[in-house]
Amino acid sequence: MAADLLDICCQTSVSSKSVDSQASSGTKLGFTACFLQRVGVCCCCWWVSSSSSCRQWQWLSIGKLFRVAGGVVLCLFLSVYLSKLVLSRANELGRQCILGGGGASSTRESGSFNGGGGSGDRHVDGDVEQGRQRSLEMLRSYRFAMVTCSDGSRTNPQRSFEGLMELVTPNKRSYVARHGYEFVDASDVLDKERPPSWSKILAVRKSLPHYDWVFWNDADSVVTNPAISLEEIIHSVVGDTEPNNMPDFIITKDVTGVNAGMFFFRNSEWSRNFLDLWWNQTAFVQPFGRSKSGDNDALKHLLEVMPEHEQNQHIRIPHMQCLFNSNLWKLSWRSGRRLITMTKTIWQGVYSKGDFMVHLAGLDDKKKLIEEVLHDIEGGERSTRRLKV
């Protein structure tokens, strides 16, 4: 059977000039048919007729061609479904978002970090655990604020933020109350002269003097696993670092580079100066209504021109984006292409049950998606309560 299929493929390549001449007939249907004919000829015997001689199907009729095309479409549908299923269960399949500590790199080095355990002796493991507990206790002594804001803008109708703050605020207030943090709605600092995304800089700058750490999160984000604390997240990045060696800026990368929708700033002189510098990148400000406001591009520029020694001292980028900035994966031509070409990056950042937060960066119909996420969370909490009873 394999030899027969190989023979067909060879004969098809010899007859390729005929296919090319048909494709040049000028009609879109003719071009598509000839293209699919060449691609599908090697599998047509299996799909169309297993009992007939392969050679008689060397040139496919339009009817048989559509049967082959149907098989291709079915295969694509199954691959997409399976991909979505695998991505949604990434954590069940062994992905680790919160590592043992120190799982981060500078902005110029991606590196790798294995958060799994080894076969070391229990005494060493005990020492590591004691060090971890001391670091967490130190972090718990810090004051944390969860800061966000939005103008409820409809300037970009497909990606409207209208009504999002009303939806996500109870979710985030419940989270900070559980851990003893503070929630700051900084919508009062919005600058009307720039797209609202720029005002995150003002919001963080205003809050920073009152806290040790400020966690900025865009309005299109939701806490999906409130059991995870901000101290655990920072410890996963910095490890057992002494206070005077702490980084000042923690941010994640996605398929487009650093993402300015979720990040941590430590209260320090460097952080205040950097925020001022970021705000002053006026050349990157975009007109209202565009999908990009320019603040993310300004941040990328600052990191690109920053000296390496400064980056290594002040900035950390977790190896796992899902540590605190998981993206909801929705099928589209763009997301499908990225899944094929950037599989590892997608895997490190795609939202899966158990992740700390989900961020709807780059997605349309945000209000509908937020409502769906919140509904799933409520359903999971009800199931947990029933199991406890």
mmCIF file of C-alpha atoms in Angstrom:
data_model
loop_
_atom_site.group_PDB
_atom_site.id
_atom_site.type_symbol
_atom_site.label_atom_id
_atom_site.label_comp_id
_atom_site.label_asym_id
_atom_site.label_seq_id
_atom_site.Cartn_x
_atom_site.Cartn_y
_atom_site.Cartn_z
ATOM 1 C CA MET A 1 0.000 0.000 0.000
ATOM 2 C CA ALA A 2 2.792 2.414 0.898
ATOM 3 C CA ALA A 3 4.570 1.618 -2.366
ATOM 4 C CA ASP A 4 1.414 2.302 -4.343
ATOM 5 C CA LEU A 5 0.946 5.683 -2.657
ATOM 6 C CA LEU A 6 4.575 6.561 -3.333
ATOM 7 C CA ASP A 7 4.089 5.582 -6.975
ATOM 8 C CA ILE A 8 1.063 7.896 -7.221
ATOM 9 C CA CYS A 9 2.950 10.795 -5.713
ATOM 10 C CA CYS A 10 5.802 10.305 -8.163
ATOM 11 C CA GLN A 11 3.443 10.205 -11.116
ATOM 12 C CA THR A 12 1.687 13.319 -9.821
ATOM 13 C CA SER A 13 4.957 15.232 -9.644
ATOM 14 C CA VAL A 14 5.653 14.275 -13.266
ATOM 15 C CA SER A 15 2.222 15.607 -14.243
ATOM 16 C CA SER A 16 2.626 18.835 -12.253
ATOM 17 C CA LYS A 17 2.824 20.922 -15.418
ATOM 18 C CA SER A 18 -0.756 19.944 -16.236
ATOM 19 C CA VAL A 19 -1.832 21.020 -12.775
ATOM 20 C CA ASP A 20 -0.029 24.335 -13.165
ATOM 21 C CA SER A 21 -1.705 24.942 -16.517
ATOM 22 C CA GLN A 22 -5.114 24.305 -14.969
ATOM 23 C CA ALA A 23 -4.306 26.612 -12.054
ATOM 24 C CA SER A 24 -3.479 29.401 -14.484
ATOM 25 C CA SER A 25 -6.958 29.292 -16.008
ATOM 26 C CA GLY A 26 -7.839 32.472 -14.105
ATOM 27 C CA THR A 27 -10.748 31.347 -11.944
ATOM 28 C CA LYS A 28 -10.376 31.167 -8.176
ATOM 29 C CA LEU A 29 -12.228 27.865 -8.092
ATOM 30 C CA GLY A 30 -9.899 26.380 -10.715
ATOM 31 C CA PHE A 31 -6.806 27.526 -8.851
ATOM 32 C CA THR A 32 -8.100 26.193 -5.515
ATOM 33 C CA ALA A 33 -9.155 22.903 -7.044
ATOM 34 C CA CYS A 34 -5.779 22.354 -8.703
ATOM 35 C CA PHE A 35 -3.907 23.286 -5.553
ATOM 36 C CA LEU A 36 -5.935 20.949 -3.354
ATOM 37 C CA GLN A 37 -5.684 18.258 -6.009
ATOM 38 C CA ARG A 38 -1.884 18.312 -5.812
ATOM 39 C CA VAL A 39 -1.888 18.387 -2.005
ATOM 40 C CA GLY A 40 -4.503 15.679 -1.566
ATOM 41 C CA VAL A 41 -3.576 13.249 -4.319
ATOM 42 C CA CYS A 42 -1.379 11.121 -2.044
ATOM 43 C CA CYS A 43 -4.203 10.510 0.432
ATOM 44 C CA CYS A 44 -7.088 10.275 -2.027
ATOM 45 C CA CYS A 45 -6.918 6.488 -2.352
ATOM 46 C CA TRP A 46 -7.416 6.012 1.382
ATOM 47 C CA TRP A 47 -10.163 8.608 1.674
ATOM 48 C CA VAL A 48 -12.123 8.068 -1.566
ATOM 49 C CA SER A 49 -11.993 4.372 -2.347
ATOM 50 C CA SER A 50 -9.974 1.710 -0.637
ATOM 51 C CA SER A 51 -11.136 -0.990 -3.043
ATOM 52 C CA SER A 52 -10.221 0.645 -6.366
ATOM 53 C CA SER A 53 -6.874 0.916 -8.021
ATOM 54 C CA CYS A 54 -4.968 3.968 -6.880
ATOM 55 C CA ARG A 55 -3.890 4.989 -10.335
ATOM 56 C CA GLN A 56 -7.426 5.653 -11.533
ATOM 57 C CA TRP A 57 -7.689 8.423 -8.914
ATOM 58 C CA GLN A 58 -4.516 10.184 -10.004
ATOM 59 C CA TRP A 59 -6.698 13.013 -11.304
ATOM 60 C CA LEU A 60 -9.584 13.739 -9.029
ATOM 61 C CA SER A 61 -13.037 14.812 -10.114
ATOM 62 C CA ILE A 62 -14.484 17.857 -8.382
ATOM 63 C CA GLY A 63 -16.845 15.638 -6.393
ATOM 64 C CA LYS A 64 -14.052 13.454 -5.073
ATOM 65 C CA LEU A 65 -11.962 16.547 -4.479
ATOM 66 C CA PHE A 66 -14.552 17.941 -2.096
ATOM 67 C CA ARG A 67 -14.603 14.621 -0.244
ATOM 68 C CA VAL A 68 -10.861 14.910 0.234
ATOM 69 C CA ALA A 69 -11.259 18.548 1.292
ATOM 70 C CA GLY A 70 -13.912 17.455 3.785
ATOM 71 C CA GLY A 71 -11.447 15.025 5.299
ATOM 72 C CA VAL A 72 -8.851 17.757 5.598
ATOM 73 C CA VAL A 73 -11.353 20.073 7.281
ATOM 74 C CA LEU A 74 -12.363 17.306 9.677
ATOM 75 C CA CYS A 75 -8.716 16.704 10.588
ATOM 76 C CA LEU A 76 -8.180 20.429 11.177
ATOM 77 C CA PHE A 77 -11.281 20.609 13.374
ATOM 78 C CA LEU A 78 -10.114 17.658 15.469
ATOM 79 C CA SER A 79 -6.614 19.127 15.818
ATOM 80 C CA VAL A 80 -8.033 22.460 16.966
ATOM 81 C CA TYR A 81 -10.355 20.767 19.461
ATOM 82 C CA LEU A 82 -7.564 18.629 20.855
ATOM 83 C CA SER A 83 -5.231 21.637 21.056
ATOM 84 C CA LYS A 84 -7.807 23.612 23.017
ATOM 85 C CA LEU A 85 -8.411 20.647 25.317
ATOM 86 C CA VAL A 86 -4.696 20.186 26.002
ATOM 87 C CA LEU A 87 -4.091 23.904 26.614
ATOM 88 C CA SER A 88 -7.035 24.178 29.020
ATOM 89 C CA ARG A 89 -5.564 21.308 31.068
ATOM 90 C CA ALA A 90 -1.954 22.458 31.005
ATOM 91 C CA ASN A 91 -1.609 22.362 34.793
ATOM 92 C CA GLU A 92 -3.123 18.879 35.022
ATOM 93 C CA LEU A 93 -0.538 17.760 32.469
ATOM 94 C CA GLY A 94 2.345 18.873 34.679
ATOM 95 C CA ARG A 95 2.925 22.538 33.914
ATOM 96 C CA GLN A 96 4.227 24.493 36.932
ATOM 97 C CA CYS A 97 3.511 28.208 37.097
ATOM 98 C CA ILE A 98 4.706 28.823 40.659
ATOM 99 C CA LEU A 99 8.256 27.551 40.945
ATOM 100 C CA GLY A 100 10.401 26.899 43.975
ATOM 101 C CA GLY A 101 12.039 30.326 43.921
ATOM 102 C CA GLY A 102 14.384 32.210 41.648
ATOM 103 C CA GLY A 103 12.562 31.197 38.475
ATOM 104 C CA ALA A 104 13.197 34.446 36.641
ATOM 105 C CA SER A 105 15.673 36.073 34.298
ATOM 106 C CA SER A 106 16.866 39.494 33.326
ATOM 107 C CA THR A 107 15.306 41.159 30.305
ATOM 108 C CA ARG A 108 18.213 40.117 28.073
ATOM 109 C CA GLU A 109 18.500 36.494 29.178
ATOM 110 C CA SER A 110 15.691 33.991 28.904
ATOM 111 C CA GLY A 111 17.476 31.039 30.518
ATOM 112 C CA SER A 112 15.556 28.102 31.927
ATOM 113 C CA PHE A 113 14.524 27.039 35.379
ATOM 114 C CA ASN A 114 13.337 23.683 36.570
ATOM 115 C CA GLY A 115 10.960 23.999 39.474
ATOM 116 C CA GLY A 116 10.672 20.252 39.967
ATOM 117 C CA GLY A 117 12.199 18.434 42.884
ATOM 118 C CA GLY A 118 15.181 16.126 42.676
ATOM 119 C CA SER A 119 16.411 13.138 44.624
ATOM 120 C CA GLY A 120 18.507 15.136 47.114
ATOM 121 C CA ASP A 121 18.570 14.105 50.753
ATOM 122 C CA ARG A 122 15.826 15.174 53.116
ATOM 123 C CA HIS A 123 18.182 17.289 55.195
ATOM 124 C CA VAL A 124 18.901 19.552 52.230
ATOM 125 C CA ASP A 125 15.191 19.682 51.363
ATOM 126 C CA GLY A 126 14.456 20.678 54.949
ATOM 127 C CA ASP A 127 16.996 23.498 54.828
ATOM 128 C CA VAL A 128 15.505 24.731 51.565
ATOM 129 C CA GLU A 129 12.022 24.695 53.044
ATOM 130 C CA GLN A 130 13.187 26.599 56.120
ATOM 131 C CA GLY A 131 14.792 29.236 53.915
ATOM 132 C CA ARG A 132 11.600 29.483 51.903
ATOM 133 C CA GLN A 133 9.514 29.983 55.019
ATOM 134 C CA ARG A 134 11.852 32.709 56.293
ATOM 135 C CA SER A 135 11.618 34.512 52.962
ATOM 136 C CA LEU A 136 7.836 34.271 52.927
ATOM 137 C CA GLU A 137 7.648 35.625 56.470
ATOM 138 C CA MET A 138 9.770 38.588 55.421
ATOM 139 C CA LEU A 139 7.523 39.206 52.420
ATOM 140 C CA ARG A 140 4.399 38.978 54.576
ATOM 141 C CA SER A 141 5.677 41.903 56.607
ATOM 142 C CA TYR A 142 5.402 44.126 53.523
ATOM 143 C CA ARG A 143 2.376 46.236 52.585
ATOM 144 C CA PHE A 144 0.799 45.240 49.278
ATOM 145 C CA ALA A 145 -1.703 47.093 47.134
ATOM 146 C CA MET A 146 -3.647 45.794 44.156
ATOM 147 C CA VAL A 147 -4.150 48.788 41.860
ATOM 148 C CA THR A 148 -6.322 49.150 38.772
ATOM 149 C CA CYS A 149 -8.402 51.734 36.942
ATOM 150 C CA SER A 150 -10.551 52.208 33.855
ATOM 151 C CA ASP A 151 -12.603 54.917 32.207
ATOM 152 C CA GLY A 152 -15.148 52.402 30.890
ATOM 153 C CA SER A 153 -14.136 53.490 27.409
ATOM 154 C CA ARG A 154 -16.019 52.556 24.245
ATOM 155 C CA THR A 155 -13.591 54.320 21.919
ATOM 156 C CA ASN A 156 -12.769 50.888 20.488
ATOM 157 C CA PRO A 157 -16.220 49.203 20.407
ATOM 158 C CA GLN A 158 -14.924 45.658 19.841
ATOM 159 C CA ARG A 159 -12.614 45.901 22.847
ATOM 160 C CA SER A 160 -14.825 48.036 25.019
ATOM 161 C CA PHE A 161 -13.988 48.328 28.729
ATOM 162 C CA GLU A 162 -17.481 49.560 29.548
ATOM 163 C CA GLY A 163 -18.823 47.884 32.688
ATOM 164 C CA LEU A 164 -15.670 45.877 33.419
ATOM 165 C CA MET A 165 -14.741 47.639 36.650
ATOM 166 C CA GLU A 166 -18.175 46.901 38.091
ATOM 167 C CA LEU A 167 -17.703 43.221 37.243
ATOM 168 C CA VAL A 168 -14.125 42.673 38.451
ATOM 169 C CA THR A 169 -14.010 44.938 41.523
ATOM 170 C CA PRO A 170 -15.935 42.558 43.862
ATOM 171 C CA ASN A 171 -13.669 39.713 42.753
ATOM 172 C CA LYS A 172 -10.508 41.679 43.536
ATOM 173 C CA ARG A 173 -11.811 43.203 46.770
ATOM 174 C CA SER A 174 -12.638 39.714 48.019
ATOM 175 C CA TYR A 175 -9.108 38.591 47.205
ATOM 176 C CA VAL A 176 -7.310 41.438 49.013
ATOM 177 C CA ALA A 177 -9.575 41.040 52.049
ATOM 178 C CA ARG A 178 -8.593 37.382 52.269
ATOM 179 C CA HIS A 179 -4.863 38.194 52.361
ATOM 180 C CA GLY A 180 -4.807 41.538 54.153
ATOM 181 C CA TYR A 181 -3.866 43.683 51.153
ATOM 182 C CA GLU A 182 -5.526 46.853 49.917
ATOM 183 C CA PHE A 183 -7.476 47.404 46.713
ATOM 184 C CA VAL A 184 -7.040 50.758 44.974
ATOM 185 C CA ASP A 185 -9.398 51.949 42.244
ATOM 186 C CA ALA A 186 -7.293 54.752 40.788
ATOM 187 C CA SER A 187 -9.793 55.883 38.158
ATOM 188 C CA ASP A 188 -9.598 59.393 39.611
ATOM 189 C CA VAL A 189 -6.088 59.888 38.178
ATOM 190 C CA LEU A 190 -7.058 59.236 34.542
ATOM 191 C CA ASP A 191 -5.426 61.678 32.145
ATOM 192 C CA LYS A 192 -7.967 62.784 29.533
ATOM 193 C CA GLU A 193 -5.243 63.871 27.112
ATOM 194 C CA ARG A 194 -4.005 60.319 26.500
ATOM 195 C CA PRO A 195 -5.617 56.912 25.921
ATOM 196 C CA PRO A 196 -6.606 55.478 29.336
ATOM 197 C CA SER A 197 -3.984 52.714 29.266
ATOM 198 C CA TRP A 198 -1.284 55.327 29.892
ATOM 199 C CA SER A 199 -2.834 56.292 33.219
ATOM 200 C CA LYS A 200 -1.663 53.061 34.810
ATOM 201 C CA ILE A 201 1.683 54.835 35.186
ATOM 202 C CA LEU A 202 0.053 57.676 37.121
ATOM 203 C CA ALA A 203 -1.963 55.216 39.216
ATOM 204 C CA VAL A 204 1.083 53.218 40.274
ATOM 205 C CA ARG A 205 3.164 56.362 40.807
ATOM 206 C CA LYS A 206 0.516 57.812 43.120
ATOM 207 C CA SER A 207 0.082 54.617 45.171
ATOM 208 C CA LEU A 208 3.723 53.592 45.425
ATOM 209 C CA PRO A 209 4.801 55.837 48.355
ATOM 210 C CA HIS A 210 2.112 54.272 50.577
ATOM 211 C CA TYR A 211 3.064 50.611 50.084
ATOM 212 C CA ASP A 212 6.090 48.352 49.832
ATOM 213 C CA TRP A 213 4.832 46.646 46.668
ATOM 214 C CA VAL A 214 2.199 47.715 44.151
ATOM 215 C CA PHE A 215 0.633 45.107 41.890
ATOM 216 C CA TRP A 216 -0.903 46.682 38.789
ATOM 217 C CA ASN A 217 -3.561 44.648 36.959
ATOM 218 C CA ASP A 218 -5.609 45.784 33.968
ATOM 219 C CA ALA A 219 -9.375 46.043 34.318
ATOM 220 C CA ASP A 220 -9.836 43.084 31.942
ATOM 221 C CA SER A 221 -8.352 40.628 34.447
ATOM 222 C CA VAL A 222 -9.842 38.386 37.141
ATOM 223 C CA VAL A 223 -8.456 36.499 40.141
ATOM 224 C CA THR A 224 -9.174 32.845 39.424
ATOM 225 C CA ASN A 225 -7.260 31.185 42.272
ATOM 226 C CA PRO A 226 -7.494 33.337 45.426
ATOM 227 C CA ALA A 227 -5.518 30.809 47.466
ATOM 228 C CA ILE A 228 -2.296 32.044 45.842
ATOM 229 C CA SER A 229 -0.764 35.021 47.646
ATOM 230 C CA LEU A 230 1.283 37.865 46.197
ATOM 231 C CA GLU A 231 4.097 36.884 48.554
ATOM 232 C CA GLU A 232 4.247 33.427 46.966
ATOM 233 C CA ILE A 233 4.372 34.972 43.500
ATOM 234 C CA ILE A 234 7.246 37.298 44.362
ATOM 235 C CA HIS A 235 9.121 34.534 46.174
ATOM 236 C CA SER A 236 8.768 32.338 43.088
ATOM 237 C CA VAL A 237 10.592 35.065 41.162
ATOM 238 C CA VAL A 238 13.247 36.233 43.628
ATOM 239 C CA GLY A 239 13.815 33.163 45.785
ATOM 240 C CA ASP A 240 15.577 33.636 49.120
ATOM 241 C CA THR A 241 16.849 37.087 48.208
ATOM 242 C CA GLU A 242 17.934 39.506 50.912
ATOM 243 C CA PRO A 243 15.840 42.717 51.174
ATOM 244 C CA ASN A 244 18.639 44.948 49.872
ATOM 245 C CA ASN A 245 18.974 42.742 46.761
ATOM 246 C CA MET A 246 15.305 42.761 45.816
ATOM 247 C CA PRO A 247 14.395 43.713 42.234
ATOM 248 C CA ASP A 248 12.224 46.771 41.698
ATOM 249 C CA PHE A 249 10.166 45.746 38.678
ATOM 250 C CA ILE A 250 8.626 42.332 37.893
ATOM 251 C CA ILE A 251 6.843 41.839 34.579
ATOM 252 C CA THR A 252 5.966 38.937 32.284
ATOM 253 C CA LYS A 253 6.483 38.258 28.593
ATOM 254 C CA ASP A 254 3.928 36.900 26.144
ATOM 255 C CA VAL A 255 4.030 36.159 22.410
ATOM 256 C CA THR A 256 4.544 39.867 21.638
ATOM 257 C CA GLY A 257 7.209 40.552 24.280
ATOM 258 C CA VAL A 258 6.816 42.252 27.670
ATOM 259 C CA ASN A 259 3.180 42.832 28.569
ATOM 260 C CA ALA A 260 2.344 46.047 30.421
ATOM 261 C CA GLY A 261 -1.051 44.808 31.596
ATOM 262 C CA MET A 262 0.164 43.124 34.804
ATOM 263 C CA PHE A 263 3.291 43.955 36.801
ATOM 264 C CA PHE A 264 4.814 44.607 40.238
ATOM 265 C CA PHE A 265 6.739 47.695 41.351
ATOM 266 C CA ARG A 266 8.668 47.911 44.611
ATOM 267 C CA ASN A 267 8.659 51.190 46.487
ATOM 268 C CA SER A 268 12.127 52.524 45.675
ATOM 269 C CA GLU A 269 13.808 55.551 44.177
ATOM 270 C CA TRP A 270 14.635 53.573 41.029
ATOM 271 C CA SER A 271 10.950 52.640 40.569
ATOM 272 C CA ARG A 272 9.766 56.229 40.942
ATOM 273 C CA ASN A 273 12.357 57.479 38.460
ATOM 274 C CA PHE A 274 11.528 54.740 35.982
ATOM 275 C CA LEU A 275 7.794 55.466 36.149
ATOM 276 C CA ASP A 276 8.481 59.151 35.500
ATOM 277 C CA LEU A 277 10.703 58.225 32.555
ATOM 278 C CA TRP A 278 8.020 55.897 31.178
ATOM 279 C CA TRP A 279 5.366 58.615 31.396
ATOM 280 C CA ASN A 280 7.603 61.047 29.548
ATOM 281 C CA GLN A 281 7.823 58.845 26.427
ATOM 282 C CA THR A 282 5.330 61.099 24.654
ATOM 283 C CA ALA A 283 6.521 60.104 21.178
ATOM 284 C CA PHE A 284 4.784 56.737 21.650
ATOM 285 C CA VAL A 285 1.336 58.129 22.558
ATOM 286 C CA GLN A 286 -1.240 56.945 20.001
ATOM 287 C CA PRO A 287 -4.561 58.605 19.048
ATOM 288 C CA PHE A 288 -7.731 57.552 20.839
ATOM 289 C CA GLY A 289 -9.627 54.592 19.406
ATOM 290 C CA ARG A 290 -6.695 52.483 18.257
ATOM 291 C CA SER A 291 -6.144 48.968 19.566
ATOM 292 C CA LYS A 292 -2.692 50.010 20.820
ATOM 293 C CA SER A 293 -2.228 53.034 23.071
ATOM 294 C CA GLY A 294 1.559 53.171 22.867
ATOM 295 C CA ASP A 295 2.382 52.635 26.541
ATOM 296 C CA ASN A 296 3.478 49.032 25.950
ATOM 297 C CA ASP A 297 5.699 50.047 23.037
ATOM 298 C CA ALA A 298 7.223 52.795 25.181
ATOM 299 C CA LEU A 299 8.028 50.251 27.884
ATOM 300 C CA LYS A 300 9.635 47.895 25.358
ATOM 301 C CA HIS A 301 11.764 50.763 24.084
ATOM 302 C CA LEU A 302 12.979 51.668 27.559
ATOM 303 C CA LEU A 303 13.969 48.093 28.281
ATOM 304 C CA GLU A 304 15.750 47.761 24.942
ATOM 305 C CA VAL A 305 17.955 50.811 25.519
ATOM 306 C CA MET A 306 18.560 50.159 29.222
ATOM 307 C CA PRO A 307 22.109 49.033 30.093
ATOM 308 C CA GLU A 308 22.350 45.343 30.854
ATOM 309 C CA HIS A 309 23.778 45.824 34.334
ATOM 310 C CA GLU A 310 20.802 48.015 35.273
ATOM 311 C CA GLN A 311 18.356 45.443 33.960
ATOM 312 C CA ASN A 312 20.024 42.648 35.898
ATOM 313 C CA GLN A 313 19.928 44.667 39.098
ATOM 314 C CA HIS A 314 16.384 46.038 38.973
ATOM 315 C CA ILE A 315 14.181 43.918 36.660
ATOM 316 C CA ARG A 316 12.988 40.325 36.748
ATOM 317 C CA ILE A 317 10.943 38.458 34.140
ATOM 318 C CA PRO A 318 9.465 35.118 35.295
ATOM 319 C CA HIS A 319 10.085 32.202 32.984
ATOM 320 C CA MET A 320 6.423 31.262 33.324
ATOM 321 C CA GLN A 321 3.992 33.946 32.176
ATOM 322 C CA CYS A 322 1.162 32.048 33.890
ATOM 323 C CA LEU A 323 2.681 32.951 37.260
ATOM 324 C CA PHE A 324 0.415 36.017 37.379
ATOM 325 C CA ASN A 325 -0.598 36.915 33.818
ATOM 326 C CA SER A 326 -2.331 33.970 32.132
ATOM 327 C CA ASN A 327 -3.991 34.658 28.787
ATOM 328 C CA LEU A 328 -7.308 33.181 27.752
ATOM 329 C CA TRP A 329 -6.791 31.256 24.491
ATOM 330 C CA LYS A 330 -9.473 31.749 21.854
ATOM 331 C CA LEU A 331 -9.330 30.251 18.392
ATOM 332 C CA SER A 332 -8.542 32.624 15.537
ATOM 333 C CA TRP A 333 -6.223 32.608 12.542
ATOM 334 C CA ARG A 334 -3.694 34.589 14.569
ATOM 335 C CA SER A 335 -3.880 32.422 17.700
ATOM 336 C CA GLY A 336 -3.716 29.249 15.592
ATOM 337 C CA ARG A 337 -0.636 30.458 13.746
ATOM 338 C CA ARG A 338 1.047 31.448 17.010
ATOM 339 C CA LEU A 339 0.240 28.070 18.527
ATOM 340 C CA ILE A 340 2.137 26.407 15.681
ATOM 341 C CA THR A 341 5.087 28.813 15.534
ATOM 342 C CA MET A 342 5.388 29.753 19.238
ATOM 343 C CA THR A 343 4.170 26.624 21.003
ATOM 344 C CA LYS A 344 6.448 26.932 24.049
ATOM 345 C CA THR A 345 5.526 30.570 24.677
ATOM 346 C CA ILE A 346 1.812 29.803 24.365
ATOM 347 C CA TRP A 347 2.184 26.870 26.756
ATOM 348 C CA GLN A 348 3.938 29.063 29.334
ATOM 349 C CA GLY A 349 1.202 31.695 29.274
ATOM 350 C CA VAL A 350 -2.109 30.067 28.392
ATOM 351 C CA TYR A 351 -4.794 30.090 31.082
ATOM 352 C CA SER A 352 -5.517 26.769 32.764
ATOM 353 C CA LYS A 353 -7.620 25.891 35.797
ATOM 354 C CA GLY A 354 -5.628 26.642 38.942
ATOM 355 C CA ASP A 355 -3.810 29.703 37.592
ATOM 356 C CA PHE A 356 -3.712 32.800 39.787
ATOM 357 C CA MET A 357 -5.258 35.266 37.314
ATOM 358 C CA VAL A 358 -6.597 35.384 33.785
ATOM 359 C CA HIS A 359 -5.982 38.428 31.585
ATOM 360 C CA LEU A 360 -8.052 39.063 28.446
ATOM 361 C CA ALA A 361 -5.281 40.900 26.614
ATOM 362 C CA GLY A 362 -5.963 41.390 22.913
ATOM 363 C CA LEU A 363 -9.450 39.847 23.023
ATOM 364 C CA ASP A 364 -12.759 41.315 21.881
ATOM 365 C CA ASP A 365 -16.109 41.098 23.740
ATOM 366 C CA LYS A 366 -14.338 41.497 27.067
ATOM 367 C CA LYS A 367 -17.462 41.949 29.176
ATOM 368 C CA LYS A 368 -18.979 38.707 27.899
ATOM 369 C CA LEU A 369 -15.762 36.781 28.509
ATOM 370 C CA ILE A 370 -15.359 38.233 32.021
ATOM 371 C CA GLU A 371 -18.918 37.172 32.857
ATOM 372 C CA GLU A 372 -18.164 33.647 31.628
ATOM 373 C CA VAL A 373 -14.976 33.431 33.732
ATOM 374 C CA LEU A 374 -16.752 34.689 36.854
ATOM 375 C CA HIS A 375 -19.583 32.224 36.266
ATOM 376 C CA ASP A 376 -17.080 29.355 36.034
ATOM 377 C CA ILE A 377 -15.404 30.496 39.264
ATOM 378 C CA GLU A 378 -18.715 30.622 41.115
ATOM 379 C CA GLY A 379 -19.614 27.183 39.808
ATOM 380 C CA GLY A 380 -16.306 25.764 41.019
ATOM 381 C CA GLU A 381 -16.737 27.321 44.472
ATOM 382 C CA ARG A 382 -20.225 25.837 44.806
ATOM 383 C CA SER A 383 -18.881 22.408 43.875
ATOM 384 C CA THR A 384 -16.104 22.733 46.479
ATOM 385 C CA ARG A 385 -18.594 23.688 49.187
ATOM 386 C CA ARG A 386 -20.771 20.685 48.363
ATOM 387 C CA LEU A 387 -17.753 18.358 48.592
ATOM 388 C CA LYS A 388 -16.848 19.755 52.028
ATOM 389 C CA VAL A 389 -20.385 19.188 53.281
#
